[in-house]
Amino acid sequence: MDLKDFYRLVLRNLLVVALSTVLGLATAAGITYATTPLYEARLQLFVSTQSSDFDISALVQVSSISQQRVKSYDQIIPSPTTLAPVISKLGLETTPEKLAKRVKASAPLDTVLINVTVTDESPVMAAQIANEIGAYFSTFVNDLELSKSDDSPPIKVSVVKTATAPENPSTPRTALNLLLGLIL
């Protein structure tokens, strides 16, 4: 089969190709525009340890403790213990279990950072929920880590990047969906 044969084949089936293209594009457009847009707000937390020693080995040990805590904290953030007070403070009409499905916490490998992502139909509400999680979790960890003999907790969680209301939805991805519909 050479180029002329391929050209003739396309011309003979032009109606089928055109209808398939329009059908794929219309289906993708219908699904995309029927989907409720969801927005993602992102917050970043920094986990630090209190150390008065300037000994190198002590600093390495303190850093290791922070990294170990981060692995646990990213599991605690989407838990009912953290989310119930956030729901109460913001007056949300949901349960901690339902909100937990919209909250994700992750810790980049070998860092003391925790990235929190909140997904919601409202960009402003997504940012408010994320910021409230950051504020509550910081005080929660301070209370959790506070020893009875000391006034300052050994671990401190600080918000280093507050969440802002996103301008564009994270889903659906209109351009990508239409392109895939066109190709299919």
Short mmCIF file of N, CA and C in Angstrom, two decimals:
data_model
loop_
_atom_site.label_atom_id
_atom_site.label_comp_id
_atom_site.label_asym_id
_atom_site.label_seq_id
_atom_site.Cartn_x
_atom_site.Cartn_y
_atom_site.Cartn_z
N MET A 1 0.85 -1.17 0.00
CA MET A 1 0.00 0.00 0.00
C MET A 1 0.90 1.23 0.00
N ASP A 2 0.69 2.09 -0.99
CA ASP A 2 1.48 3.31 -1.05
C ASP A 2 0.60 4.50 -0.62
N LEU A 3 1.11 5.70 -0.75
CA LEU A 3 0.43 6.90 -0.29
C LEU A 3 -0.87 7.15 -1.07
N LYS A 4 -0.88 6.86 -2.36
CA LYS A 4 -2.09 7.06 -3.16
C LYS A 4 -3.21 6.13 -2.70
N ASP A 5 -2.87 4.89 -2.39
CA ASP A 5 -3.88 3.93 -1.90
C ASP A 5 -4.46 4.39 -0.56
N PHE A 6 -3.60 4.87 0.31
CA PHE A 6 -4.05 5.35 1.62
C PHE A 6 -4.97 6.56 1.44
N TYR A 7 -4.62 7.46 0.55
CA TYR A 7 -5.43 8.65 0.26
C TYR A 7 -6.81 8.25 -0.27
N ARG A 8 -6.86 7.29 -1.17
CA ARG A 8 -8.14 6.81 -1.72
C ARG A 8 -9.00 6.15 -0.63
N LEU A 9 -8.35 5.42 0.25
CA LEU A 9 -9.06 4.76 1.35
C LEU A 9 -9.72 5.80 2.27
N VAL A 10 -8.99 6.85 2.59
CA VAL A 10 -9.53 7.91 3.44
C VAL A 10 -10.68 8.62 2.74
N LEU A 11 -10.53 8.90 1.45
CA LEU A 11 -11.60 9.58 0.70
C LEU A 11 -12.87 8.73 0.62
N ARG A 12 -12.72 7.44 0.43
CA ARG A 12 -13.89 6.55 0.37
C ARG A 12 -14.63 6.50 1.70
N ASN A 13 -13.90 6.62 2.80
CA ASN A 13 -14.50 6.52 4.14
C ASN A 13 -14.54 7.87 4.85
N LEU A 14 -14.54 8.93 4.09
CA LEU A 14 -14.50 10.27 4.69
C LEU A 14 -15.70 10.54 5.58
N LEU A 15 -16.86 10.11 5.17
CA LEU A 15 -18.06 10.33 5.97
C LEU A 15 -17.96 9.62 7.32
N VAL A 16 -17.48 8.39 7.32
CA VAL A 16 -17.31 7.63 8.57
C VAL A 16 -16.28 8.30 9.48
N VAL A 17 -15.17 8.73 8.90
CA VAL A 17 -14.12 9.40 9.67
C VAL A 17 -14.64 10.70 10.26
N ALA A 18 -15.35 11.49 9.45
CA ALA A 18 -15.88 12.77 9.92
C ALA A 18 -16.92 12.57 11.02
N LEU A 19 -17.83 11.62 10.84
CA LEU A 19 -18.86 11.36 11.87
C LEU A 19 -18.23 10.84 13.16
N SER A 20 -17.25 9.97 13.04
CA SER A 20 -16.56 9.45 14.23
C SER A 20 -15.85 10.57 14.98
N THR A 21 -15.23 11.47 14.25
CA THR A 21 -14.52 12.59 14.87
C THR A 21 -15.49 13.51 15.60
N VAL A 22 -16.59 13.85 14.94
CA VAL A 22 -17.59 14.72 15.55
C VAL A 22 -18.24 14.04 16.76
N LEU A 23 -18.54 12.75 16.65
CA LEU A 23 -19.14 12.01 17.76
C LEU A 23 -18.19 11.96 18.96
N GLY A 24 -16.92 11.68 18.72
CA GLY A 24 -15.94 11.64 19.81
C GLY A 24 -15.79 12.98 20.49
N LEU A 25 -15.72 14.03 19.70
CA LEU A 25 -15.59 15.39 20.23
C LEU A 25 -16.84 15.80 21.01
N ALA A 26 -18.01 15.48 20.48
CA ALA A 26 -19.27 15.82 21.16
C ALA A 26 -19.43 15.06 22.47
N THR A 27 -19.05 13.79 22.48
CA THR A 27 -19.13 13.00 23.71
C THR A 27 -18.19 13.56 24.77
N ALA A 28 -16.97 13.86 24.38
CA ALA A 28 -15.99 14.42 25.33
C ALA A 28 -16.47 15.76 25.86
N ALA A 29 -17.02 16.59 24.98
CA ALA A 29 -17.53 17.90 25.41
C ALA A 29 -18.70 17.74 26.38
N GLY A 30 -19.60 16.84 26.07
CA GLY A 30 -20.75 16.61 26.95
C GLY A 30 -20.34 16.15 28.34
N ILE A 31 -19.45 15.19 28.38
CA ILE A 31 -18.97 14.68 29.68
C ILE A 31 -18.21 15.76 30.43
N THR A 32 -17.36 16.49 29.74
CA THR A 32 -16.55 17.53 30.38
C THR A 32 -17.42 18.63 30.97
N TYR A 33 -18.38 19.11 30.21
CA TYR A 33 -19.20 20.21 30.69
C TYR A 33 -20.28 19.78 31.67
N ALA A 34 -20.56 18.49 31.76
CA ALA A 34 -21.51 17.98 32.75
C ALA A 34 -20.84 17.71 34.09
N THR A 35 -19.51 17.63 34.08
CA THR A 35 -18.76 17.35 35.31
C THR A 35 -18.62 18.61 36.15
N THR A 36 -18.87 18.49 37.44
CA THR A 36 -18.72 19.62 38.35
C THR A 36 -17.24 19.96 38.51
N PRO A 37 -16.88 21.22 38.32
CA PRO A 37 -15.47 21.59 38.49
C PRO A 37 -15.04 21.47 39.95
N LEU A 38 -13.84 20.95 40.16
CA LEU A 38 -13.26 20.84 41.49
C LEU A 38 -11.97 21.64 41.54
N TYR A 39 -11.74 22.30 42.67
CA TYR A 39 -10.58 23.16 42.85
C TYR A 39 -9.69 22.58 43.94
N GLU A 40 -8.39 22.72 43.78
CA GLU A 40 -7.42 22.24 44.77
C GLU A 40 -6.66 23.41 45.37
N ALA A 41 -6.70 23.50 46.70
CA ALA A 41 -5.92 24.51 47.42
C ALA A 41 -4.79 23.77 48.14
N ARG A 42 -3.60 24.36 48.11
CA ARG A 42 -2.43 23.70 48.68
C ARG A 42 -1.82 24.54 49.81
N LEU A 43 -1.42 23.82 50.84
CA LEU A 43 -0.81 24.40 52.03
C LEU A 43 0.47 23.62 52.31
N GLN A 44 1.49 24.29 52.86
CA GLN A 44 2.71 23.57 53.19
C GLN A 44 3.09 23.84 54.65
N LEU A 45 3.40 22.76 55.34
CA LEU A 45 3.80 22.82 56.75
C LEU A 45 5.27 22.46 56.88
N PHE A 46 5.92 23.04 57.88
CA PHE A 46 7.33 22.76 58.17
C PHE A 46 7.41 22.22 59.58
N VAL A 47 8.06 21.08 59.74
CA VAL A 47 8.21 20.44 61.04
C VAL A 47 9.64 20.67 61.52
N SER A 48 9.76 21.29 62.70
CA SER A 48 11.09 21.58 63.24
C SER A 48 11.18 21.06 64.66
N THR A 49 12.39 20.86 65.10
CA THR A 49 12.63 20.42 66.48
C THR A 49 13.39 21.49 67.22
N GLN A 50 13.12 21.57 68.50
CA GLN A 50 13.80 22.53 69.36
C GLN A 50 15.08 21.88 69.86
N SER A 51 16.19 22.55 69.63
CA SER A 51 17.46 22.04 70.12
C SER A 51 18.35 23.21 70.49
N SER A 52 18.86 23.17 71.69
CA SER A 52 19.75 24.23 72.13
C SER A 52 21.21 23.86 71.87
N ASP A 53 21.47 22.60 71.53
CA ASP A 53 22.83 22.16 71.26
C ASP A 53 23.25 22.54 69.85
N PHE A 54 24.50 22.92 69.72
CA PHE A 54 25.04 23.21 68.40
C PHE A 54 26.05 22.15 68.00
N ASP A 55 25.95 21.00 68.63
CA ASP A 55 26.80 19.86 68.32
C ASP A 55 26.27 19.23 67.02
N ILE A 56 27.17 18.92 66.10
CA ILE A 56 26.77 18.35 64.80
C ILE A 56 26.00 17.06 64.97
N SER A 57 26.45 16.17 65.83
CA SER A 57 25.76 14.89 66.00
C SER A 57 24.36 15.10 66.58
N ALA A 58 24.21 16.07 67.46
CA ALA A 58 22.89 16.38 68.02
C ALA A 58 21.97 16.94 66.94
N LEU A 59 22.50 17.78 66.07
CA LEU A 59 21.69 18.35 64.98
C LEU A 59 21.23 17.27 64.00
N VAL A 60 22.11 16.30 63.72
CA VAL A 60 21.74 15.21 62.83
C VAL A 60 20.64 14.37 63.46
N GLN A 61 20.77 14.12 64.75
CA GLN A 61 19.76 13.33 65.45
C GLN A 61 18.42 14.07 65.48
N VAL A 62 18.45 15.38 65.72
CA VAL A 62 17.24 16.19 65.74
C VAL A 62 16.57 16.18 64.37
N SER A 63 17.38 16.29 63.32
CA SER A 63 16.84 16.26 61.95
C SER A 63 16.17 14.92 61.66
N SER A 64 16.79 13.85 62.12
CA SER A 64 16.23 12.52 61.92
C SER A 64 14.89 12.37 62.65
N ILE A 65 14.80 12.93 63.83
CA ILE A 65 13.55 12.87 64.60
C ILE A 65 12.45 13.62 63.86
N SER A 66 12.78 14.78 63.30
CA SER A 66 11.79 15.56 62.55
C SER A 66 11.27 14.78 61.35
N GLN A 67 12.18 14.13 60.61
CA GLN A 67 11.77 13.37 59.44
C GLN A 67 10.88 12.18 59.82
N GLN A 68 11.18 11.56 60.96
CA GLN A 68 10.35 10.45 61.42
C GLN A 68 8.95 10.94 61.80
N ARG A 69 8.89 12.10 62.44
CA ARG A 69 7.59 12.65 62.85
C ARG A 69 6.75 13.01 61.62
N VAL A 70 7.40 13.55 60.59
CA VAL A 70 6.68 13.94 59.39
C VAL A 70 5.93 12.76 58.80
N LYS A 71 6.54 11.58 58.81
CA LYS A 71 5.89 10.39 58.28
C LYS A 71 4.60 10.06 59.04
N SER A 72 4.60 10.33 60.33
CA SER A 72 3.39 10.09 61.12
C SER A 72 2.37 11.20 60.95
N TYR A 73 2.85 12.42 60.91
CA TYR A 73 1.93 13.56 60.82
C TYR A 73 1.13 13.56 59.53
N ASP A 74 1.72 13.13 58.43
CA ASP A 74 0.94 13.15 57.19
C ASP A 74 -0.18 12.11 57.21
N GLN A 75 -0.11 11.17 58.15
CA GLN A 75 -1.20 10.21 58.34
C GLN A 75 -2.27 10.77 59.29
N ILE A 76 -1.86 11.65 60.19
CA ILE A 76 -2.79 12.21 61.18
C ILE A 76 -3.64 13.33 60.59
N ILE A 77 -3.09 14.07 59.64
CA ILE A 77 -3.81 15.24 59.10
C ILE A 77 -5.20 14.89 58.56
N PRO A 78 -5.36 13.86 57.72
CA PRO A 78 -6.72 13.57 57.24
C PRO A 78 -7.55 12.70 58.20
N SER A 79 -7.19 12.67 59.45
CA SER A 79 -7.93 11.85 60.42
C SER A 79 -9.05 12.67 61.06
N PRO A 80 -10.06 11.99 61.62
CA PRO A 80 -11.15 12.70 62.29
C PRO A 80 -10.67 13.58 63.45
N THR A 81 -9.57 13.20 64.10
CA THR A 81 -9.04 13.99 65.20
C THR A 81 -8.68 15.40 64.74
N THR A 82 -8.15 15.52 63.55
CA THR A 82 -7.78 16.82 63.01
C THR A 82 -8.96 17.50 62.31
N LEU A 83 -9.75 16.74 61.60
CA LEU A 83 -10.79 17.34 60.75
C LEU A 83 -12.05 17.74 61.51
N ALA A 84 -12.40 17.06 62.60
CA ALA A 84 -13.62 17.40 63.35
C ALA A 84 -13.59 18.84 63.86
N PRO A 85 -12.49 19.31 64.48
CA PRO A 85 -12.46 20.71 64.91
C PRO A 85 -12.51 21.70 63.74
N VAL A 86 -11.95 21.34 62.60
CA VAL A 86 -11.98 22.20 61.42
C VAL A 86 -13.42 22.33 60.92
N ILE A 87 -14.13 21.22 60.87
CA ILE A 87 -15.54 21.22 60.46
C ILE A 87 -16.36 22.10 61.40
N SER A 88 -16.12 21.95 62.70
CA SER A 88 -16.84 22.73 63.69
C SER A 88 -16.55 24.22 63.55
N LYS A 89 -15.30 24.58 63.41
CA LYS A 89 -14.92 25.99 63.34
C LYS A 89 -15.48 26.66 62.08
N LEU A 90 -15.45 25.97 60.94
CA LEU A 90 -15.93 26.55 59.69
C LEU A 90 -17.44 26.36 59.49
N GLY A 91 -18.07 25.57 60.36
CA GLY A 91 -19.51 25.34 60.24
C GLY A 91 -19.87 24.54 59.00
N LEU A 92 -19.05 23.58 58.64
CA LEU A 92 -19.28 22.77 57.45
C LEU A 92 -20.35 21.72 57.71
N GLU A 93 -21.12 21.41 56.69
CA GLU A 93 -22.16 20.39 56.81
C GLU A 93 -21.66 19.09 56.20
N THR A 94 -20.69 18.50 56.85
CA THR A 94 -20.10 17.24 56.39
C THR A 94 -19.58 16.49 57.61
N THR A 95 -19.12 15.29 57.37
CA THR A 95 -18.53 14.49 58.45
C THR A 95 -17.02 14.44 58.24
N PRO A 96 -16.28 14.12 59.29
CA PRO A 96 -14.82 13.99 59.13
C PRO A 96 -14.44 12.94 58.09
N GLU A 97 -15.21 11.87 57.99
CA GLU A 97 -14.91 10.82 57.03
C GLU A 97 -15.08 11.32 55.59
N LYS A 98 -16.14 12.10 55.35
CA LYS A 98 -16.35 12.63 54.00
C LYS A 98 -15.31 13.69 53.66
N LEU A 99 -14.96 14.53 54.63
CA LEU A 99 -13.95 15.55 54.38
C LEU A 99 -12.58 14.91 54.16
N ALA A 100 -12.31 13.81 54.86
CA ALA A 100 -11.01 13.13 54.71
C ALA A 100 -10.78 12.66 53.28
N LYS A 101 -11.85 12.35 52.55
CA LYS A 101 -11.71 11.92 51.16
C LYS A 101 -11.26 13.07 50.26
N ARG A 102 -11.44 14.31 50.73
CA ARG A 102 -11.06 15.48 49.94
C ARG A 102 -9.76 16.11 50.42
N VAL A 103 -9.15 15.52 51.45
CA VAL A 103 -7.90 16.06 52.02
C VAL A 103 -6.79 15.04 51.82
N LYS A 104 -5.69 15.51 51.25
CA LYS A 104 -4.53 14.64 51.07
C LYS A 104 -3.31 15.32 51.68
N ALA A 105 -2.53 14.55 52.40
CA ALA A 105 -1.29 15.05 52.98
C ALA A 105 -0.16 14.14 52.51
N SER A 106 0.93 14.76 52.10
CA SER A 106 2.07 13.98 51.65
C SER A 106 3.35 14.67 52.10
N ALA A 107 4.37 13.86 52.29
CA ALA A 107 5.66 14.37 52.71
C ALA A 107 6.70 13.99 51.67
N PRO A 108 7.31 14.98 51.02
CA PRO A 108 8.39 14.65 50.08
C PRO A 108 9.51 13.91 50.81
N LEU A 109 10.09 12.95 50.14
CA LEU A 109 11.13 12.10 50.73
C LEU A 109 12.29 12.93 51.25
N ASP A 110 12.76 12.59 52.43
CA ASP A 110 13.93 13.21 53.08
C ASP A 110 13.76 14.70 53.32
N THR A 111 12.54 15.13 53.61
CA THR A 111 12.31 16.53 53.98
C THR A 111 11.51 16.56 55.28
N VAL A 112 11.39 17.75 55.82
CA VAL A 112 10.55 17.95 57.00
C VAL A 112 9.35 18.80 56.63
N LEU A 113 8.93 18.67 55.39
CA LEU A 113 7.77 19.41 54.87
C LEU A 113 6.58 18.47 54.71
N ILE A 114 5.41 19.02 54.91
CA ILE A 114 4.17 18.29 54.67
C ILE A 114 3.33 19.14 53.73
N ASN A 115 2.94 18.56 52.60
CA ASN A 115 2.08 19.25 51.64
C ASN A 115 0.65 18.77 51.87
N VAL A 116 -0.25 19.72 52.07
CA VAL A 116 -1.66 19.40 52.29
C VAL A 116 -2.45 19.95 51.11
N THR A 117 -3.27 19.10 50.50
CA THR A 117 -4.10 19.49 49.37
C THR A 117 -5.56 19.23 49.72
N VAL A 118 -6.38 20.25 49.56
CA VAL A 118 -7.81 20.14 49.84
C VAL A 118 -8.56 20.38 48.53
N THR A 119 -9.48 19.49 48.21
CA THR A 119 -10.29 19.59 47.00
C THR A 119 -11.72 19.95 47.37
N ASP A 120 -12.29 20.94 46.66
CA ASP A 120 -13.66 21.35 46.94
C ASP A 120 -14.27 21.96 45.68
N GLU A 121 -15.60 22.04 45.66
CA GLU A 121 -16.29 22.64 44.53
C GLU A 121 -16.12 24.16 44.51
N SER A 122 -15.81 24.74 45.67
CA SER A 122 -15.59 26.18 45.79
C SER A 122 -14.10 26.45 46.01
N PRO A 123 -13.49 27.30 45.19
CA PRO A 123 -12.07 27.58 45.38
C PRO A 123 -11.80 28.29 46.71
N VAL A 124 -12.70 29.16 47.13
CA VAL A 124 -12.52 29.88 48.39
C VAL A 124 -12.64 28.92 49.57
N MET A 125 -13.62 28.03 49.52
CA MET A 125 -13.80 27.07 50.62
C MET A 125 -12.62 26.11 50.69
N ALA A 126 -12.08 25.68 49.56
CA ALA A 126 -10.91 24.80 49.56
C ALA A 126 -9.75 25.47 50.28
N ALA A 127 -9.53 26.76 50.01
CA ALA A 127 -8.44 27.49 50.67
C ALA A 127 -8.72 27.67 52.16
N GLN A 128 -9.96 27.97 52.52
CA GLN A 128 -10.30 28.15 53.93
C GLN A 128 -10.10 26.85 54.71
N ILE A 129 -10.53 25.74 54.15
CA ILE A 129 -10.36 24.45 54.83
C ILE A 129 -8.88 24.14 54.99
N ALA A 130 -8.09 24.33 53.95
CA ALA A 130 -6.66 24.05 54.02
C ALA A 130 -5.98 24.92 55.08
N ASN A 131 -6.29 26.20 55.10
CA ASN A 131 -5.67 27.10 56.08
C ASN A 131 -6.09 26.77 57.50
N GLU A 132 -7.34 26.38 57.67
CA GLU A 132 -7.81 26.01 59.00
C GLU A 132 -7.16 24.70 59.47
N ILE A 133 -6.95 23.77 58.55
CA ILE A 133 -6.23 22.53 58.90
C ILE A 133 -4.82 22.88 59.36
N GLY A 134 -4.15 23.76 58.64
CA GLY A 134 -2.79 24.17 59.03
C GLY A 134 -2.75 24.82 60.40
N ALA A 135 -3.68 25.73 60.66
CA ALA A 135 -3.71 26.42 61.95
C ALA A 135 -4.01 25.45 63.09
N TYR A 136 -5.01 24.60 62.90
CA TYR A 136 -5.37 23.66 63.95
C TYR A 136 -4.27 22.63 64.17
N PHE A 137 -3.71 22.10 63.09
CA PHE A 137 -2.71 21.04 63.23
C PHE A 137 -1.46 21.55 63.93
N SER A 138 -1.10 22.80 63.71
CA SER A 138 0.06 23.37 64.40
C SER A 138 -0.13 23.36 65.91
N THR A 139 -1.30 23.78 66.37
CA THR A 139 -1.55 23.79 67.81
C THR A 139 -1.76 22.37 68.34
N PHE A 140 -2.36 21.51 67.54
CA PHE A 140 -2.58 20.12 67.93
C PHE A 140 -1.24 19.42 68.20
N VAL A 141 -0.27 19.60 67.31
CA VAL A 141 1.04 18.97 67.48
C VAL A 141 1.75 19.54 68.70
N ASN A 142 1.64 20.84 68.89
CA ASN A 142 2.27 21.43 70.08
C ASN A 142 1.71 20.81 71.35
N ASP A 143 0.40 20.62 71.41
CA ASP A 143 -0.21 19.98 72.59
C ASP A 143 0.16 18.51 72.68
N LEU A 144 0.23 17.84 71.54
CA LEU A 144 0.55 16.42 71.50
C LEU A 144 1.98 16.15 71.97
N GLU A 145 2.90 16.99 71.56
CA GLU A 145 4.32 16.79 71.84
C GLU A 145 4.78 17.41 73.15
N LEU A 146 3.95 18.19 73.79
CA LEU A 146 4.34 18.89 75.00
C LEU A 146 4.58 17.90 76.13
N SER A 147 5.78 17.95 76.69
CA SER A 147 6.07 17.09 77.84
C SER A 147 5.70 17.83 79.12
N LYS A 148 5.42 17.11 80.15
CA LYS A 148 4.96 17.71 81.40
C LYS A 148 6.06 18.51 82.10
N SER A 149 7.31 18.17 81.84
CA SER A 149 8.41 18.84 82.53
C SER A 149 8.92 20.08 81.80
N ASP A 150 8.44 20.32 80.61
CA ASP A 150 8.96 21.42 79.81
C ASP A 150 7.82 22.29 79.31
N ASP A 151 8.08 23.59 79.19
CA ASP A 151 7.05 24.50 78.71
C ASP A 151 6.99 24.59 77.20
N SER A 152 8.04 24.18 76.52
CA SER A 152 8.02 24.25 75.05
C SER A 152 8.12 22.84 74.48
N PRO A 153 7.29 22.55 73.47
CA PRO A 153 7.32 21.20 72.89
C PRO A 153 8.60 20.97 72.10
N PRO A 154 9.07 19.72 72.04
CA PRO A 154 10.29 19.44 71.29
C PRO A 154 10.09 19.53 69.78
N ILE A 155 8.85 19.39 69.33
CA ILE A 155 8.52 19.46 67.90
C ILE A 155 7.58 20.63 67.68
N LYS A 156 7.82 21.36 66.62
CA LYS A 156 6.96 22.49 66.28
C LYS A 156 6.58 22.39 64.81
N VAL A 157 5.29 22.62 64.52
CA VAL A 157 4.80 22.62 63.14
C VAL A 157 4.39 24.04 62.80
N SER A 158 4.92 24.55 61.71
CA SER A 158 4.62 25.91 61.28
C SER A 158 4.10 25.89 59.85
N VAL A 159 3.20 26.81 59.56
CA VAL A 159 2.70 26.97 58.20
C VAL A 159 3.71 27.85 57.46
N VAL A 160 4.30 27.30 56.38
CA VAL A 160 5.27 28.08 55.61
C VAL A 160 4.68 28.59 54.29
N LYS A 161 3.59 27.98 53.86
CA LYS A 161 2.92 28.46 52.65
C LYS A 161 1.42 28.30 52.85
N THR A 162 0.73 29.42 52.97
CA THR A 162 -0.72 29.35 53.16
C THR A 162 -1.41 29.04 51.84
N ALA A 163 -2.59 28.53 51.95
CA ALA A 163 -3.38 28.19 50.76
C ALA A 163 -4.09 29.44 50.24
N THR A 164 -4.14 29.55 48.95
CA THR A 164 -4.90 30.62 48.31
C THR A 164 -5.95 29.98 47.41
N ALA A 165 -7.01 30.72 47.16
CA ALA A 165 -8.08 30.20 46.32
C ALA A 165 -7.57 30.05 44.89
N PRO A 166 -7.61 28.85 44.34
CA PRO A 166 -7.14 28.65 42.97
C PRO A 166 -8.06 29.33 41.96
N GLU A 167 -7.47 29.81 40.88
CA GLU A 167 -8.25 30.49 39.85
C GLU A 167 -8.90 29.50 38.88
N ASN A 168 -8.21 28.39 38.61
CA ASN A 168 -8.69 27.42 37.63
C ASN A 168 -8.99 26.09 38.32
N PRO A 169 -10.01 25.40 37.86
CA PRO A 169 -10.31 24.09 38.45
C PRO A 169 -9.24 23.06 38.10
N SER A 170 -9.04 22.11 39.00
CA SER A 170 -8.09 21.04 38.74
C SER A 170 -8.73 19.95 37.88
N THR A 171 -10.04 19.80 38.00
CA THR A 171 -10.80 18.88 37.14
C THR A 171 -12.12 19.53 36.80
N PRO A 172 -12.69 19.31 35.70
CA PRO A 172 -12.18 18.52 34.58
C PRO A 172 -11.14 19.32 33.79
N ARG A 173 -10.29 18.62 33.11
CA ARG A 173 -9.29 19.24 32.25
C ARG A 173 -9.88 19.34 30.84
N THR A 174 -10.49 20.46 30.59
CA THR A 174 -11.28 20.65 29.37
C THR A 174 -10.48 20.40 28.09
N ALA A 175 -9.34 21.06 27.96
CA ALA A 175 -8.55 20.93 26.74
C ALA A 175 -8.10 19.50 26.51
N LEU A 176 -7.64 18.84 27.56
CA LEU A 176 -7.18 17.45 27.44
C LEU A 176 -8.33 16.53 27.08
N ASN A 177 -9.47 16.72 27.73
CA ASN A 177 -10.63 15.86 27.42
C ASN A 177 -11.09 16.03 25.98
N LEU A 178 -11.14 17.28 25.51
CA LEU A 178 -11.57 17.51 24.12
C LEU A 178 -10.56 16.94 23.14
N LEU A 179 -9.28 17.06 23.44
CA LEU A 179 -8.26 16.50 22.56
C LEU A 179 -8.37 14.96 22.50
N LEU A 180 -8.59 14.34 23.65
CA LEU A 180 -8.75 12.88 23.66
C LEU A 180 -10.00 12.47 22.91
N GLY A 181 -11.09 13.21 23.06
CA GLY A 181 -12.32 12.91 22.32
C GLY A 181 -12.11 13.04 20.82
N LEU A 182 -11.34 14.04 20.42
CA LEU A 182 -11.04 14.24 19.01
C LEU A 182 -10.21 13.09 18.46
N ILE A 183 -9.23 12.66 19.23
CA ILE A 183 -8.35 11.57 18.79
C ILE A 183 -9.12 10.24 18.72
N LEU A 184 -9.92 9.99 19.75
CA LEU A 184 -10.67 8.73 19.77
C LEU A 184 -11.70 8.68 18.66
#
